[in-house]
Short mmCIF file of C-alpha atoms in Angstrom, two decimals:
data_model
loop_
_atom_site.label_atom_id
_atom_site.label_comp_id
_atom_site.label_asym_id
_atom_site.label_seq_id
_atom_site.Cartn_x
_atom_site.Cartn_y
_atom_site.Cartn_z
CA MET A 403 -16.88 -20.09 -21.19
CA ASP A 404 -16.86 -18.44 -24.59
CA ARG A 405 -20.63 -18.14 -24.71
CA TYR A 406 -20.94 -16.66 -21.22
CA HIS A 407 -18.05 -14.30 -21.86
CA HIS A 408 -19.70 -12.81 -24.94
CA ARG A 409 -23.20 -12.74 -23.46
CA ILE A 410 -21.97 -10.76 -20.44
CA ALA A 411 -20.07 -8.35 -22.68
CA ASP A 412 -23.15 -7.86 -24.89
CA ARG A 413 -25.51 -7.45 -21.93
CA TYR A 414 -23.42 -4.91 -20.03
CA GLY A 415 -21.63 -3.27 -22.95
CA CYS A 416 -18.18 -3.59 -21.46
CA ARG A 417 -15.00 -5.60 -21.72
CA VAL A 418 -14.98 -8.85 -19.76
CA ALA A 419 -12.25 -11.00 -18.24
CA SER A 420 -13.16 -14.65 -17.74
CA LEU A 421 -11.54 -17.01 -15.25
CA ALA A 422 -12.27 -20.71 -14.82
CA VAL A 423 -12.18 -21.98 -11.24
CA LEU A 424 -11.62 -25.72 -11.43
CA GLY A 425 -12.89 -27.85 -8.55
CA ASP A 426 -12.13 -31.25 -10.08
CA THR A 427 -9.86 -34.00 -8.69
CA GLU A 428 -7.51 -34.36 -11.68
CA PRO A 429 -4.20 -32.56 -11.03
CA GLY A 430 -3.09 -32.71 -14.67
CA TRP A 431 -6.29 -31.43 -16.29
CA TRP A 432 -6.04 -27.79 -17.40
CA PRO A 433 -8.43 -26.83 -20.20
CA GLY A 434 -7.64 -23.10 -20.68
CA VAL A 435 -8.71 -22.90 -24.31
CA TYR A 436 -11.86 -23.38 -26.36
CA ARG A 437 -11.61 -23.95 -30.11
CA GLU A 438 -14.33 -24.23 -32.69
CA ASP A 439 -13.78 -24.91 -36.40
CA LEU A 440 -16.29 -25.26 -39.19
CA TRP A 441 -15.66 -25.05 -42.96
CA GLY A 442 -12.56 -22.93 -42.67
CA CYS A 443 -14.01 -20.58 -40.05
CA SER A 444 -12.38 -20.88 -36.63
CA LEU A 445 -12.72 -19.35 -33.21
CA THR A 446 -10.25 -19.63 -30.34
CA PHE A 447 -11.02 -18.47 -26.80
CA ASP A 448 -8.16 -18.58 -24.29
CA TYR A 449 -8.83 -18.09 -20.58
CA PRO A 450 -6.86 -18.42 -17.35
CA CYS A 451 -7.63 -21.17 -14.86
CA CYS A 452 -7.35 -21.42 -11.10
CA LYS A 453 -7.23 -24.96 -9.75
CA LEU A 454 -8.49 -25.43 -6.20
CA LEU A 455 -6.25 -28.49 -5.80
CA ASP A 456 -3.24 -26.16 -5.98
CA PHE A 457 -4.11 -24.39 -2.74
CA GLY A 458 -2.08 -25.64 0.21
CA ALA A 459 -3.59 -26.20 3.65
CA ALA A 460 -1.30 -23.64 5.33
CA GLU A 461 -2.09 -21.05 2.67
CA LEU A 462 -5.84 -21.58 3.09
CA ASP A 463 -5.59 -21.56 6.86
CA ALA A 464 -3.82 -18.21 6.85
CA ALA A 465 -6.22 -16.70 4.29
CA ALA A 466 -9.33 -17.94 6.11
CA VAL A 467 -8.68 -15.52 8.96
CA THR A 468 -9.95 -12.67 6.79
CA ASN A 469 -11.33 -14.35 3.68
CA PRO A 470 -14.49 -16.50 3.86
CA ALA A 471 -13.81 -17.78 0.33
CA ALA A 472 -10.75 -19.57 1.72
CA VAL A 473 -13.02 -21.36 4.21
CA MET A 474 -15.19 -22.59 1.34
CA ILE A 475 -12.17 -23.72 -0.70
CA ALA A 476 -10.92 -25.64 2.34
CA ALA A 477 -14.38 -27.21 2.71
CA HIS A 478 -14.45 -28.16 -0.97
CA LEU A 479 -11.05 -29.85 -0.72
CA ALA A 480 -12.04 -31.60 2.54
CA THR A 481 -15.19 -32.88 0.83
CA GLN A 482 -13.06 -34.41 -1.93
CA ARG A 483 -10.60 -35.94 0.57
CA THR A 484 -13.36 -37.50 2.67
CA ALA A 485 -15.53 -38.96 -0.10
CA GLY A 486 -16.87 -42.31 1.13
CA ASP A 487 -15.54 -41.78 4.69
CA PRO A 488 -18.29 -40.19 6.82
CA ALA A 489 -16.33 -40.47 10.08
CA ARG A 490 -13.40 -38.54 8.62
CA ARG A 491 -15.77 -36.01 7.02
CA LEU A 492 -17.41 -35.46 10.41
CA GLY A 493 -13.99 -34.70 11.91
CA GLU A 494 -12.97 -32.31 9.13
CA ARG A 495 -16.35 -30.58 9.15
CA TRP A 496 -16.08 -30.08 12.90
CA GLU A 497 -12.57 -28.67 12.50
CA LEU A 498 -13.72 -26.15 9.89
CA THR A 499 -16.77 -25.14 11.93
CA TRP A 500 -14.75 -24.72 15.12
CA ARG A 501 -12.29 -22.49 13.28
CA LEU A 502 -15.10 -20.12 12.28
CA TYR A 503 -15.62 -19.39 15.97
CA GLU A 504 -11.89 -19.32 16.70
CA ARG A 505 -11.18 -16.74 13.99
CA GLY A 506 -13.68 -14.30 15.38
CA TYR A 507 -16.26 -14.32 12.60
CA GLY A 508 -19.51 -12.61 13.62
CA LYS A 509 -22.69 -14.58 14.28
CA ARG A 510 -24.23 -13.69 10.89
CA ASP A 511 -21.07 -14.71 8.99
CA ILE A 512 -20.80 -17.96 10.95
CA LEU A 513 -24.42 -18.84 10.18
CA GLU A 514 -23.97 -18.16 6.45
CA LEU A 515 -20.69 -20.06 6.23
CA TYR A 516 -22.13 -22.89 8.31
CA ARG A 517 -25.09 -23.14 5.92
CA LEU A 518 -22.65 -23.58 3.03
CA LEU A 519 -20.56 -26.10 4.98
CA ASP A 520 -23.72 -28.05 5.79
CA TRP A 521 -24.64 -28.20 2.11
CA LEU A 522 -21.14 -28.93 0.81
CA MET A 523 -20.01 -31.40 3.47
CA ALA A 524 -23.20 -33.44 3.76
CA LEU A 525 -23.17 -36.19 6.36
CA PRO A 526 -25.32 -39.29 6.88
CA GLU A 527 -28.10 -38.92 9.46
CA GLU A 528 -26.15 -40.50 12.33
CA GLN A 529 -23.10 -38.24 11.86
CA THR A 530 -25.35 -35.18 11.43
CA VAL A 531 -26.92 -35.85 14.82
CA ASP A 532 -23.46 -36.32 16.37
CA PHE A 533 -22.23 -33.11 14.77
CA HIS A 534 -25.15 -31.02 16.04
CA ARG A 535 -24.78 -32.49 19.53
CA GLN A 536 -21.07 -31.61 19.54
CA LEU A 537 -21.76 -28.10 18.22
CA HIS A 538 -24.48 -27.47 20.82
CA GLN A 539 -22.15 -28.62 23.60
CA PHE A 540 -19.33 -26.39 22.29
CA GLU A 541 -21.58 -23.33 22.12
CA GLU A 542 -22.84 -23.94 25.68
CA GLU A 543 -19.29 -24.30 27.00
CA GLN A 544 -18.27 -21.09 25.27
CA ALA A 545 -21.46 -19.28 26.39
CA MET A 546 -22.25 -18.39 22.77
CA PRO A 547 -25.64 -17.16 21.59
#
């Protein structure tokens, strides 16, 4: 964090604010400070943190209506919750994908967000086939392009 902070400031010749976005699974882990000491010389770099685990489902659901970043945070948290459970991941991935259509995102936005969901919420081959079949059927029923 310290290194990137100073490199950005040097490169662009401006003041920089750094924020750590933590996507880990440990609720009690909050770094927030970097310290370096050598032979009496010390450096301390404090920075704020935002922990994705702290976002509630209702809060994300409300924000996702207008904020695609909330969709990705929800997908990240769903990926953590469904680790090792492909059937549950399939269900949560379908729920997130369906909501993109429900919230009125445009075709281009849906395709971009879907691409990220596909990468983040990877499924085994069998569930991937099931997911695409379900999505195709949904789009036909809704007469979507």
